[in-house]
Structures are given as C-alpha cells and as structure tokens.
mmCIF file of C-alpha atoms and ligand atoms in Angstrom:
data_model
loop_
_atom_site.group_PDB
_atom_site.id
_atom_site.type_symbol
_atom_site.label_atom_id
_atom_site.label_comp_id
_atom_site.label_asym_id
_atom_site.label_seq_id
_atom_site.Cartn_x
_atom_site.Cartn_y
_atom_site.Cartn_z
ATOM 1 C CA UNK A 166 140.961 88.624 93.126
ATOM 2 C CA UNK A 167 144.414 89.317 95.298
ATOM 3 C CA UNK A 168 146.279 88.865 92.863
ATOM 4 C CA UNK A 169 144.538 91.224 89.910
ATOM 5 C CA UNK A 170 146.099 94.317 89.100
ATOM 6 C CA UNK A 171 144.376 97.337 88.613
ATOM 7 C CA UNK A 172 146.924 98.958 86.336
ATOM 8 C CA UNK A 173 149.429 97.710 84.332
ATOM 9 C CA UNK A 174 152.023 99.648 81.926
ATOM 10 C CA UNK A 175 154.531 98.244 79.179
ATOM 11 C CA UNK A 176 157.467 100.345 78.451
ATOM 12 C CA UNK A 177 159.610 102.445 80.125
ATOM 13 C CA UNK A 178 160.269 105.279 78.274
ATOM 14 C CA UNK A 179 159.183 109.056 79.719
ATOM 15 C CA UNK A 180 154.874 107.819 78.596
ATOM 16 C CA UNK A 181 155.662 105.183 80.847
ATOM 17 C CA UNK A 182 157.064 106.272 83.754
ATOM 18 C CA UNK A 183 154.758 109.200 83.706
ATOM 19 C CA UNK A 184 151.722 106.844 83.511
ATOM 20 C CA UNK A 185 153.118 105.148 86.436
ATOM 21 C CA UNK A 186 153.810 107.964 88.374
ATOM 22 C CA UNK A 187 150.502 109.362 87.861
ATOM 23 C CA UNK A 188 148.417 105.811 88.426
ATOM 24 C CA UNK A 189 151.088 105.202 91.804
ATOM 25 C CA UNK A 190 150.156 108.672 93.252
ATOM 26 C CA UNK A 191 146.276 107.798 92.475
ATOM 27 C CA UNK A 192 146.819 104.914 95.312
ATOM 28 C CA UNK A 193 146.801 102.504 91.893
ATOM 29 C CA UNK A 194 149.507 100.307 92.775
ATOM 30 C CA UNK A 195 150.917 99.723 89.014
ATOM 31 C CA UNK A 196 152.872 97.315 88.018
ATOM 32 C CA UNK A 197 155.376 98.493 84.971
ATOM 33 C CA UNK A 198 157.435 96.457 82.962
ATOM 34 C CA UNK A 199 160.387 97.572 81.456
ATOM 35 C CA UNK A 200 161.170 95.572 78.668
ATOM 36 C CA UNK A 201 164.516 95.462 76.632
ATOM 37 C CA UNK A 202 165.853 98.483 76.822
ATOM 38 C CA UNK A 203 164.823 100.721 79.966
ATOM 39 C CA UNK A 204 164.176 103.774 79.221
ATOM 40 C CA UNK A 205 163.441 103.619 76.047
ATOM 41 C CA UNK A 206 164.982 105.886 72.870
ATOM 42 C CA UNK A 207 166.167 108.647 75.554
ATOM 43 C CA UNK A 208 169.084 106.097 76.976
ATOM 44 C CA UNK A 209 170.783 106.237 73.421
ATOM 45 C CA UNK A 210 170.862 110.255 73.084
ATOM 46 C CA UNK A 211 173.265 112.332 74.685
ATOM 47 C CA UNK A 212 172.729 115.926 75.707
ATOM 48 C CA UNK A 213 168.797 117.254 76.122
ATOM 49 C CA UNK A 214 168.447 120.653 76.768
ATOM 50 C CA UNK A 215 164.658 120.944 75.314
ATOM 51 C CA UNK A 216 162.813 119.077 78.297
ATOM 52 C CA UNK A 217 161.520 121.922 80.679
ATOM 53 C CA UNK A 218 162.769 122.138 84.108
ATOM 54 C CA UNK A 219 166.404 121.984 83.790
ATOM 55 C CA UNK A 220 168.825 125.062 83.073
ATOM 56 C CA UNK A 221 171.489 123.821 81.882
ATOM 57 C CA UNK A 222 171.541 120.560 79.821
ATOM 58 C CA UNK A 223 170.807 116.881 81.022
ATOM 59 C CA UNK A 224 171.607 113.832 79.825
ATOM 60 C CA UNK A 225 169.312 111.628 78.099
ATOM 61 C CA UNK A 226 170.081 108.608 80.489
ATOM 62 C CA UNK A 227 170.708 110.376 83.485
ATOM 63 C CA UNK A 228 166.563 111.422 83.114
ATOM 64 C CA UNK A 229 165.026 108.506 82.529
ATOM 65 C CA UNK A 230 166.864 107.418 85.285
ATOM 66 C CA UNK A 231 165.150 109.971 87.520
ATOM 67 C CA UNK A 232 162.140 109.126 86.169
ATOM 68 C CA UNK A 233 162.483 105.923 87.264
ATOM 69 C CA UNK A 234 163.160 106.504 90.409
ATOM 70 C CA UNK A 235 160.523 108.758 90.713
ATOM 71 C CA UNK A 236 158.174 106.472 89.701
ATOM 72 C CA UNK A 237 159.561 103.581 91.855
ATOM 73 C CA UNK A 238 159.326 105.973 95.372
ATOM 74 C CA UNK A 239 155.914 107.162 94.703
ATOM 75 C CA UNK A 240 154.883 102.920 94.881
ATOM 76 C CA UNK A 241 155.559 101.725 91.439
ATOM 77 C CA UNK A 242 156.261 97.917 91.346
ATOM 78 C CA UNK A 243 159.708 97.715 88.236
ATOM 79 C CA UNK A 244 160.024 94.613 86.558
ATOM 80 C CA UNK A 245 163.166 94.119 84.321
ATOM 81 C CA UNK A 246 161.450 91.951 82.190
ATOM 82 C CA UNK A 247 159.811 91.815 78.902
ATOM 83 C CA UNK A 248 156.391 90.931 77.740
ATOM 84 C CA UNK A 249 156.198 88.265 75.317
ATOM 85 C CA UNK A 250 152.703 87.603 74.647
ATOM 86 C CA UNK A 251 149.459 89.729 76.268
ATOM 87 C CA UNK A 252 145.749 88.931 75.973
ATOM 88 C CA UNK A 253 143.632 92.302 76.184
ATOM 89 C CA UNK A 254 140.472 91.390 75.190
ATOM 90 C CA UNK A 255 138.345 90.196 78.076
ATOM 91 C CA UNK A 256 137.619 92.634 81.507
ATOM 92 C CA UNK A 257 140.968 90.604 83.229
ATOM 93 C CA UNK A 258 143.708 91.317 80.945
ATOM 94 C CA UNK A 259 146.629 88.788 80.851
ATOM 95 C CA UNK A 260 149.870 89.779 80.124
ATOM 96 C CA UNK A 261 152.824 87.107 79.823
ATOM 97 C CA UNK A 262 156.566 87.873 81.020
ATOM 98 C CA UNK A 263 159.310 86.379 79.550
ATOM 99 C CA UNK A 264 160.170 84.327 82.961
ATOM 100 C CA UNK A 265 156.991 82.461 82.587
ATOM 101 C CA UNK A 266 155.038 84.596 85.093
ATOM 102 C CA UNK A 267 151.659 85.719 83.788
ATOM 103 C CA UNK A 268 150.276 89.372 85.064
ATOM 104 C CA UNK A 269 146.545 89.549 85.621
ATOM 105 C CA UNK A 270 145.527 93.142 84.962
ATOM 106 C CA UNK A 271 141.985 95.560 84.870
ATOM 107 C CA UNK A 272 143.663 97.910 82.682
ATOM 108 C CA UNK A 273 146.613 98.023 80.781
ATOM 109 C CA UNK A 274 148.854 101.386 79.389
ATOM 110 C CA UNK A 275 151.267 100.540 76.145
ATOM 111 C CA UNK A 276 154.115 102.984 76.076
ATOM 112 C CA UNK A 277 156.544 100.611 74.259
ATOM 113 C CA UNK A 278 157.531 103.275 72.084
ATOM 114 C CA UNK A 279 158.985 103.339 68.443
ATOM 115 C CA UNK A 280 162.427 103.282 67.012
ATOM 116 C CA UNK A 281 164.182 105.217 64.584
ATOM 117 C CA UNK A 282 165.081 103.349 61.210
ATOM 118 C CA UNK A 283 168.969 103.326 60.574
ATOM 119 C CA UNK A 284 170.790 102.429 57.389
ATOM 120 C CA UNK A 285 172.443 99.385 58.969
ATOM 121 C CA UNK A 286 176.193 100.331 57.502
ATOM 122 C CA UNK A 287 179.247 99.413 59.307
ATOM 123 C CA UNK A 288 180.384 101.984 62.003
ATOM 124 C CA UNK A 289 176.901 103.533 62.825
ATOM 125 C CA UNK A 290 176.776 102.693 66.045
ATOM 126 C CA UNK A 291 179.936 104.071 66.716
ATOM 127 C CA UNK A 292 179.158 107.100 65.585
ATOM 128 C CA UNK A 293 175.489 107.448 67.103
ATOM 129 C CA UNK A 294 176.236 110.754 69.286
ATOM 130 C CA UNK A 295 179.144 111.579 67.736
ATOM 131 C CA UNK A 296 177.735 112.999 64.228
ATOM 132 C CA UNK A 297 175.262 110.273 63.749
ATOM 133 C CA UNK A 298 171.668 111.724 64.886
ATOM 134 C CA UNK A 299 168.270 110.198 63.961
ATOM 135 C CA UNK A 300 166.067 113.819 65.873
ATOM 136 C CA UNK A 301 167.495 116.848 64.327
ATOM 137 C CA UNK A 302 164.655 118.469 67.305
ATOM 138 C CA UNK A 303 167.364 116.834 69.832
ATOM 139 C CA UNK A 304 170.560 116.977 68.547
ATOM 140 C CA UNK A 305 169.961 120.184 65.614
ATOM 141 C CA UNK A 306 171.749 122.586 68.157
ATOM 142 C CA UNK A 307 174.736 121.294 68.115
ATOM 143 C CA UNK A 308 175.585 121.913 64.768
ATOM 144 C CA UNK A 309 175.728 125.950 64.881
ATOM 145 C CA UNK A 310 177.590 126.897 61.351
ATOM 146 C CA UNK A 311 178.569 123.491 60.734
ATOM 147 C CA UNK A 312 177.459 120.961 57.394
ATOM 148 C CA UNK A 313 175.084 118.673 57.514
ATOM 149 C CA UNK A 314 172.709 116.640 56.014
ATOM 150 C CA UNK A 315 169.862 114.526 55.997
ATOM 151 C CA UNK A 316 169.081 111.482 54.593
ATOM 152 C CA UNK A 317 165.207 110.525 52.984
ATOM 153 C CA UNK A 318 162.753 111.648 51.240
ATOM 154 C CA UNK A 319 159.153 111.547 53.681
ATOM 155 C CA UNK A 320 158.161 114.375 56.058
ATOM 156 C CA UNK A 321 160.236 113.535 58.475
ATOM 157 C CA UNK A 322 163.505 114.671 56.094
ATOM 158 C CA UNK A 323 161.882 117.415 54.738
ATOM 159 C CA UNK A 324 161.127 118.683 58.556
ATOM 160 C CA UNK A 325 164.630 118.006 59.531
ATOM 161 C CA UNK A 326 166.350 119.514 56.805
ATOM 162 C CA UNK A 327 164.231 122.647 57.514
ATOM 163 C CA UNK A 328 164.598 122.739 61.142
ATOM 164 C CA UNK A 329 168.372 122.347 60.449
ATOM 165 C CA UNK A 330 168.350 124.915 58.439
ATOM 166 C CA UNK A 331 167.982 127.157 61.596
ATOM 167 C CA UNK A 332 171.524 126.134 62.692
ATOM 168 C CA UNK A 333 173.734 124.926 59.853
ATOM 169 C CA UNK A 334 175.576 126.598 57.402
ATOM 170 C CA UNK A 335 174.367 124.203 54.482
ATOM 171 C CA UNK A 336 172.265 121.189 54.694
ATOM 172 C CA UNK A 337 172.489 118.206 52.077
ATOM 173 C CA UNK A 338 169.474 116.504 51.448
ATOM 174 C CA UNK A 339 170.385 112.900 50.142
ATOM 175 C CA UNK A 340 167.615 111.434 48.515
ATOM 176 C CA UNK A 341 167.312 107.869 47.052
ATOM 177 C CA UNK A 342 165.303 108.812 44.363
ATOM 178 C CA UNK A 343 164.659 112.123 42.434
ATOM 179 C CA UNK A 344 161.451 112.460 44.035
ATOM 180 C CA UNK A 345 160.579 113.218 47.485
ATOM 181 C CA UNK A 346 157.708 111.698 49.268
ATOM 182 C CA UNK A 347 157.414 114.603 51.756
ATOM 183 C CA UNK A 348 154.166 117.095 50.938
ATOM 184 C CA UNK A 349 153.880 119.841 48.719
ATOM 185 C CA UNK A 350 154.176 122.695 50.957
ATOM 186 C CA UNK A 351 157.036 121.387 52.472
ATOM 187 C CA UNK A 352 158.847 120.541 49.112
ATOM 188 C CA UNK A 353 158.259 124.249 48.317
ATOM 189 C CA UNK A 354 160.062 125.028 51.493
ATOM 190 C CA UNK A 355 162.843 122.657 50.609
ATOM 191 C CA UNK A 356 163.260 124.353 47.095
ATOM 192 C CA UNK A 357 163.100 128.018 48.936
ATOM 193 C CA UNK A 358 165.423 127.699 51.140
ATOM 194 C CA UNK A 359 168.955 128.670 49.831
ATOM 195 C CA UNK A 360 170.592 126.289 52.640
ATOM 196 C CA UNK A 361 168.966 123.403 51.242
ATOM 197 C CA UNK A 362 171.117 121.743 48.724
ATOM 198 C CA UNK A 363 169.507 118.230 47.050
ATOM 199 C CA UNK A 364 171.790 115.145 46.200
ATOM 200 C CA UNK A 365 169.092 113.026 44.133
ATOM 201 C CA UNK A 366 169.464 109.281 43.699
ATOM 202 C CA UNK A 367 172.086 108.795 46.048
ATOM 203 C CA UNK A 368 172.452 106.693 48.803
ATOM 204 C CA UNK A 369 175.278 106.740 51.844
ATOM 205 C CA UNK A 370 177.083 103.761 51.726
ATOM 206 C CA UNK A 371 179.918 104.693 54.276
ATOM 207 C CA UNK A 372 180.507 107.005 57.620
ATOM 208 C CA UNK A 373 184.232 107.803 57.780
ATOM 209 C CA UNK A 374 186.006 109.406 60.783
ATOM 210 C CA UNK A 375 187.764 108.850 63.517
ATOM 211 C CA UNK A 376 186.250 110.094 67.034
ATOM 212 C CA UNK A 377 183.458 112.031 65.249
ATOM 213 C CA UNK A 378 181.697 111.694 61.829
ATOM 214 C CA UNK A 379 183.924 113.563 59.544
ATOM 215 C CA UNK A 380 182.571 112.724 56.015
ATOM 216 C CA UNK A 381 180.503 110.234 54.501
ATOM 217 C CA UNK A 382 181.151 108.119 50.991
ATOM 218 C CA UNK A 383 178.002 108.558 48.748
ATOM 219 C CA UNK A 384 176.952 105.949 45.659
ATOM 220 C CA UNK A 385 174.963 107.981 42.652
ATOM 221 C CA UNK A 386 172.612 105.378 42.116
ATOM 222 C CA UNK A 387 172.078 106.721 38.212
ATOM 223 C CA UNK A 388 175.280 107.280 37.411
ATOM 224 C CA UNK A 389 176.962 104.285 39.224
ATOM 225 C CA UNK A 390 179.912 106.081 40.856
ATOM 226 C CA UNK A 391 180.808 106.823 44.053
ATOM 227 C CA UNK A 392 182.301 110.294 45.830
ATOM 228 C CA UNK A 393 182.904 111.232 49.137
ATOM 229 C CA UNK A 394 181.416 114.632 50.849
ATOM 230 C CA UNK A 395 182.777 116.306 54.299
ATOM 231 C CA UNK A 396 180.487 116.828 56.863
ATOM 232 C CA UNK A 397 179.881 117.445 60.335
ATOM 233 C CA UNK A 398 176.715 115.811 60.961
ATOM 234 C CA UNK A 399 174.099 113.303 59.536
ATOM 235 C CA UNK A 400 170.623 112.830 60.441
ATOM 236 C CA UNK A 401 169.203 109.449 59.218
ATOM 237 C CA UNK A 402 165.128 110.337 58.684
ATOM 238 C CA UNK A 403 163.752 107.026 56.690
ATOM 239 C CA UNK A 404 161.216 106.519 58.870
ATOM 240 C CA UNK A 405 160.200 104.818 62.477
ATOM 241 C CA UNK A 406 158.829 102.090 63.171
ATOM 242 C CA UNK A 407 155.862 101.344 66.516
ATOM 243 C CA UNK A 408 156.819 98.704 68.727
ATOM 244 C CA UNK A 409 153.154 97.018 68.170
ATOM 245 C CA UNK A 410 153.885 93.296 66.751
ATOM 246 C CA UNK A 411 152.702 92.071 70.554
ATOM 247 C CA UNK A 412 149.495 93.458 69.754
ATOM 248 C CA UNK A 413 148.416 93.062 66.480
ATOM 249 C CA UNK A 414 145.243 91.370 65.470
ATOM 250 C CA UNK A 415 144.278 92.183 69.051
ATOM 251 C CA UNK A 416 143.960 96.775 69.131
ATOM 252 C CA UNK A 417 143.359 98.671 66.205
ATOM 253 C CA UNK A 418 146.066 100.339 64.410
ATOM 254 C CA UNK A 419 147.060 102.700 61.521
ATOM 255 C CA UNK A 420 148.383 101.013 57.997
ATOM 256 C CA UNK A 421 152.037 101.690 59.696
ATOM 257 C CA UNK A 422 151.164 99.838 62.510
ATOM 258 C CA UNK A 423 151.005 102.946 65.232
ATOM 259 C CA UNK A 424 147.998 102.410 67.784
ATOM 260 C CA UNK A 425 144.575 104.344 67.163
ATOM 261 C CA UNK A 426 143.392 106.285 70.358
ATOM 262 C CA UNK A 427 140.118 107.908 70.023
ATOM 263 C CA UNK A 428 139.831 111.443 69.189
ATOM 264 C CA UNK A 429 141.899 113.689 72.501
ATOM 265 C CA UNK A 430 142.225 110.538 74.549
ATOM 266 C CA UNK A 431 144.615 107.322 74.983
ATOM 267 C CA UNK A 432 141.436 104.936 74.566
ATOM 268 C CA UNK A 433 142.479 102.200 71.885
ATOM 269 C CA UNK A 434 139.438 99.869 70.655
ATOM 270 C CA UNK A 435 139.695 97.827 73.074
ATOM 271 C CA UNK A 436 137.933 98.645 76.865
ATOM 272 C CA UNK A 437 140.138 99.157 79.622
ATOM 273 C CA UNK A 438 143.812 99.679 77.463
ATOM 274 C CA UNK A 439 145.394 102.954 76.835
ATOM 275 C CA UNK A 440 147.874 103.679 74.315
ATOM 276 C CA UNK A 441 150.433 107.190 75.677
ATOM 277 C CA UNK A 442 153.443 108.321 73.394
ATOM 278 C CA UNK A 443 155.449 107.164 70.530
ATOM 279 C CA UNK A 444 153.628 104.166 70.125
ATOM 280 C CA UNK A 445 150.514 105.934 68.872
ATOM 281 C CA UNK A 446 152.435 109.517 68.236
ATOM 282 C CA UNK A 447 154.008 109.376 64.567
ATOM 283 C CA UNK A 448 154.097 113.368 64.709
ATOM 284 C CA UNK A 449 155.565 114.906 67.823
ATOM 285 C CA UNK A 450 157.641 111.766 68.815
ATOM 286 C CA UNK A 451 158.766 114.218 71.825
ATOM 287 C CA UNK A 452 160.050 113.214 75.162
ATOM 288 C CA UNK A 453 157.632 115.730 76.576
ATOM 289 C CA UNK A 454 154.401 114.971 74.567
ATOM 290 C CA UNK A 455 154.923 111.190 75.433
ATOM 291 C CA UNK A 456 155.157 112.484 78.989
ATOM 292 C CA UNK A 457 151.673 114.063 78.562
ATOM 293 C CA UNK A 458 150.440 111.354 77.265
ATOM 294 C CA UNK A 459 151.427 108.970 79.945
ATOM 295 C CA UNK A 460 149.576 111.200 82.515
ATOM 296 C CA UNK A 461 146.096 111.634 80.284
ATOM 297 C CA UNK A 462 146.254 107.321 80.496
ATOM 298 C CA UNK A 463 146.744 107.258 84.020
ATOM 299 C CA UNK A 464 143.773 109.882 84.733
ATOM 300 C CA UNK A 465 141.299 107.717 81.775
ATOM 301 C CA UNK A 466 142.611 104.313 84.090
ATOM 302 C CA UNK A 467 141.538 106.122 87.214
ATOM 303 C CA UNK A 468 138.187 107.519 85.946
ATOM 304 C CA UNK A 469 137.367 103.930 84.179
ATOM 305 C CA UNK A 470 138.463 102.367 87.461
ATOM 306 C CA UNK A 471 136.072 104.464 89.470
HETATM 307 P P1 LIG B 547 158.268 107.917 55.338
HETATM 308 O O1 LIG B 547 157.165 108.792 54.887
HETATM 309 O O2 LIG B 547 158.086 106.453 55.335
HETATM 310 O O3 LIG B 547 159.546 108.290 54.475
HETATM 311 C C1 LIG B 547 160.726 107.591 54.607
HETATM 312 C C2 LIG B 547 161.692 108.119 53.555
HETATM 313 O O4 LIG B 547 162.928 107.477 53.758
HETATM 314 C C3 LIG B 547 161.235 107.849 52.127
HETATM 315 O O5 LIG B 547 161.517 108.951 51.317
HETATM 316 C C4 LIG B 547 162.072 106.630 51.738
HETATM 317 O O6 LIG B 547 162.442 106.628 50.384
HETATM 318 C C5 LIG B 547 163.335 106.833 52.554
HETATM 319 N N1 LIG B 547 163.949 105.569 52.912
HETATM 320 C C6 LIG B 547 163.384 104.494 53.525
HETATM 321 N N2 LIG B 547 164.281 103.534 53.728
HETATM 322 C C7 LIG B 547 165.459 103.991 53.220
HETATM 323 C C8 LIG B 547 166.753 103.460 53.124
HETATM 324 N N3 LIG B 547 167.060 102.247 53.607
HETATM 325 N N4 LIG B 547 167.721 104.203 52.536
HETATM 326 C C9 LIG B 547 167.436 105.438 52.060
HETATM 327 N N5 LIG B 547 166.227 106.005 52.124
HETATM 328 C C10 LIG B 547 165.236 105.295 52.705
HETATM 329 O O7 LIG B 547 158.729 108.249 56.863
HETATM 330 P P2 LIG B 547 158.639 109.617 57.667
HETATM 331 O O8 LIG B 547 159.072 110.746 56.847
HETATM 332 O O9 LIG B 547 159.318 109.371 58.973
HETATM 333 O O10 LIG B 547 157.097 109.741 57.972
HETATM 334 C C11 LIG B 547 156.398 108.693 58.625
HETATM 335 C C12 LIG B 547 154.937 109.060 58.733
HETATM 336 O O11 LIG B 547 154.775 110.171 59.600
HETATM 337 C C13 LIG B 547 154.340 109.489 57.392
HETATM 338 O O12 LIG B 547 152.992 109.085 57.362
HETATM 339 C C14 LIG B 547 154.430 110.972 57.440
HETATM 340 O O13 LIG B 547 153.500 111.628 56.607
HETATM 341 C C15 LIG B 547 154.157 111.233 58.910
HETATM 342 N N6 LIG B 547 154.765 112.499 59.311
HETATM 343 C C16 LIG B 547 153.954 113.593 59.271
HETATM 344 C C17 LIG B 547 154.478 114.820 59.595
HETATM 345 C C18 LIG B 547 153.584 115.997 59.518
HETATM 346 O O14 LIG B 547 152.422 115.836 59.168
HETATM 347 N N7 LIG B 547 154.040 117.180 59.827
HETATM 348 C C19 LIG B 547 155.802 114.960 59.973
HETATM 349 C C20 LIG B 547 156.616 113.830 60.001
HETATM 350 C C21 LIG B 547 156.063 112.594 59.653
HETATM 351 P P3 LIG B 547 161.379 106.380 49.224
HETATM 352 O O15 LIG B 547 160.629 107.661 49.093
HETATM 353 O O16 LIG B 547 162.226 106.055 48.055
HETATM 354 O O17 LIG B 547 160.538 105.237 49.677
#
C-alpha cells in the first residue's frame, strides 16, 4: 500500500491548486499534475483586477504562479506532466502519465478546466490581450468609451454584449445567422438596449492592426460582400469546450461533455472522484468560483477518506 495515494488532482488551474492546497494542509499528501499548460486559462490573460485580495491589479500569470507555490510549500507533490489515460472505476484509481509512470490513487479531483472556442483566423494569437478577449467579465473594463463587439449568437454573447454594455460606447453584436440562440429574456435585453447594435449573418474573417486590434474585415454571408468596421475590442463568445475526452465513457457528463456533480457537491458518478471548476462549471467559468470549488473537493476527499 506505500505507494497508494490518497489524493490525486489533474489540472492546474486556480480549482486545482486550491484542491491541493486544501487536501496538503489536511496532512493529505496530494499529488497534482499539471498537464499542458500550467495554470490553466489564467496564464493567457493579462491584467485581473476582479480576484479579491489584491488592490491594485495582478497579472493573470503572476497568480497562478503564487498559487503554485502556495500549494507546493504547504506539501503538494508538482508533476509537469500530463495524464494520458486514467482508470477511475475501482476503490484504487489508476492514473497514467505521459512518461510511462502509472499513479495509484484513493481519490481523484479533475480540475482540467475548459477552453474558450476561437475563430482560428490568421493573427489571433497575436492579438489575444491586445483587443482580442474571449471573458468580457475579465477584460470588459478596459474598454471605458471605446467600440466593441462580440461575436455569437448563445448566452454567452448575449451576456457579454450586455455586460459590455456597462463600459463601451457601442457594442456590435456579429451574428452568423439572423437568429440568436441566446434565451428570450436576454434577446429582449439585447433589443432594449440602445448600445446594442446587431450585424446579422456576418462572420469576421480578418483582425487588422498593428500593436493592438484596430478594426476587423467582416463577410455578409447573405449578401456575399465584404466591409471592414473600426473597433477597439472583440470578444469571441462561440462557445467552450470541457477538457473531458480522458474521461468519457468512464464519469457521467452533460450532452456538451461538462462533468455532472451531484446537487451542491463535486461528487461525479463515480465513488471517490470529484469534479471542482470549469470542467463541470459552464456558467460562472470564474477564477474565483473554480477556487471554491477546488476547496469543497478537498473537504468531500477528506470526509470520504475518514
Ligand atoms: P452556445 O450556446 O453553443 O452558442 C455558441 C454561439 O456561437 C452560437 O450562436 C453559434 O452560432 C456561434 N458560433 C459557434 N461557432 C462559431 C463560429 N465558428 N463562428 C461564428 N459563430 C459561431 O455557447 P455559449 O453561449 O457559450 O453557451 C454554452 C452553454 O452554456 C449553453 O448551454 C448555454 O445555455 C450555457 N450558458 C448559460 C448561461 C446562463 O444560463 N446564464 C450563460 C452562458 C452560457 P449558431 O447559433 O449559428 O450555432
């Protein structure tokens, strides 16, 4: 039995770490594994000034980074690995690393997260930070008086283009058809809201700028032209998708592949795994609320434990 953990966690975003800090501070010895990108979606945002705590505002990197650490002082064993296979169903969970190693494990806490869709055009990346945004929430601030817009058509637009609405001078909503997907009540708000401006069956099929997004060139989908509009921000909301292919067939999950928990807990179906943040949270998606969720799995791992 030496060798068995009593806790493992996958992912290393701020559920993560928090599970682990929580689980190493209840004497639980976890073992967390990192995966590809440490740190999860936090490492590729910029300023955060919404995370209690801090005054003034911190950089998305720089805290996960603390986190980290924080989790590695309080007894958290790091591996810069990634999981490639896991078998959760029996009491001794086995979880395989991408060096070959296999992790033996009583209970298991999947924080691997979810990632924003993109468009896939030429020059996003470059401009990820620098007008390119996929959380109005995060990044809505910084565009006091400016124009902006948002791309889709789901709840997730509709919420953006509203929250926007709070800061911009005029928001574009680009839609790819001339129907949105997003609920009633929150088309109503759309439609209400004099900021709100809809560009129907269009889709973005260029960023242009130097430094910083400066305008983007649109294609009308119905009337097979394209034009170019000036901007100072876009926020790409088409969706997110759960890091859960390691797991399907094995936990049950939603139709969009997020992980069910039961009702105020991080239980998944199976005995003995947790689920904390993004991966199983398709409606906060916060830094914070993934945080919260990380600690409730730790205290459920350390009450099935005992
Ligand atoms: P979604 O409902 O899947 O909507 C994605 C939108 O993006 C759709 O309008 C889709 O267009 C458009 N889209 C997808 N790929 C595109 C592309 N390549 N180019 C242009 N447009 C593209 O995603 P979501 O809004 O993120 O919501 C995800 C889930 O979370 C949903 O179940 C939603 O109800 C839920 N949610 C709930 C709340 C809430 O209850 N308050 C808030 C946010 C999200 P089409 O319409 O043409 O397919």
């Amino acid at each position: 039995m030496a060798n068995i953990k009593e806790v493992t966690i996958i992912g290393s975003g701020p559920a993560g770490y928090t599970a682990a800090i929580y689980s190493a501070r209840a004497n639980l010895k976890p073992t967390l594994v990192s995966g590809l990108q440490p740190g999860g979606q936090l490492t590729i945002t910029t300023d955060v000034e919404n995370y209690p705590g801090y005054e003034n505002p911190i950089q998305g990197p720089w805290l996960m980074e603390q986190m980290q650490k924080q989790a590695k002082l309080v007894g958290t064993e790091i591996l810069n690995t990634q999981v490639t296979k896991v078998e959760l169903n029996d009491s001794i969970k086995k979880i395989f690393l991408d060096d070959g190693s296999i992790i033996e494990t009583k209970t298991a806490i999947i924080s691997t997260g979810a990632q924003a869709r993109w468009l896939g055009l030429e020059n996003e990346e470059k401009f990820k930070g620098h007008g390119l945004s996929a959380c109005a929430t995060c990044d809505g601030f910084f565009f006091k008086d400016r124009k902006v817009a948002v791309i889709g058509g789901g709840n997730s637009a509709a919420e953006e283009a509203l929250f926007l609405t709070k800061f911009a001078s005029e928001v574009f909503l680009i839609h790819r058809r001339d129907q949105l997907r997003a609920e009633k009540i929150l088309q109503d708000r759309l439609i209400n809201n004099s900021k709100i401006k809809f560009i129907w069956n269009t889709k973005v099929s260029k960023f242009i700028g130097d430094q910083d997004l400066q305008s983007i060139e649109l294609y009308h989908l119905d009337k097979n032209e394209n034009s170019n509009l000036d901007l100072d921000g876009v926020f790409i909301a088409i969706g997110h998708d759960p890091a859960t292919k390691l797991f399907e067939g094995q936990i049950d999950m939603d139709s969009e592949g997020y992980i069910i928990t039961k009702p105020d807990s991080t239980e998944t179906s199976l005995e003995g795994v947790y689920a904390a943040g993004d991966v199983k949270d398709k409606v906060y998606r916060q830094a914070i609320t993934a945080a919260g969720m990380g600690c409730m799995a730790a205290l459920e791992v350390e009450k099935f434990l005992s």
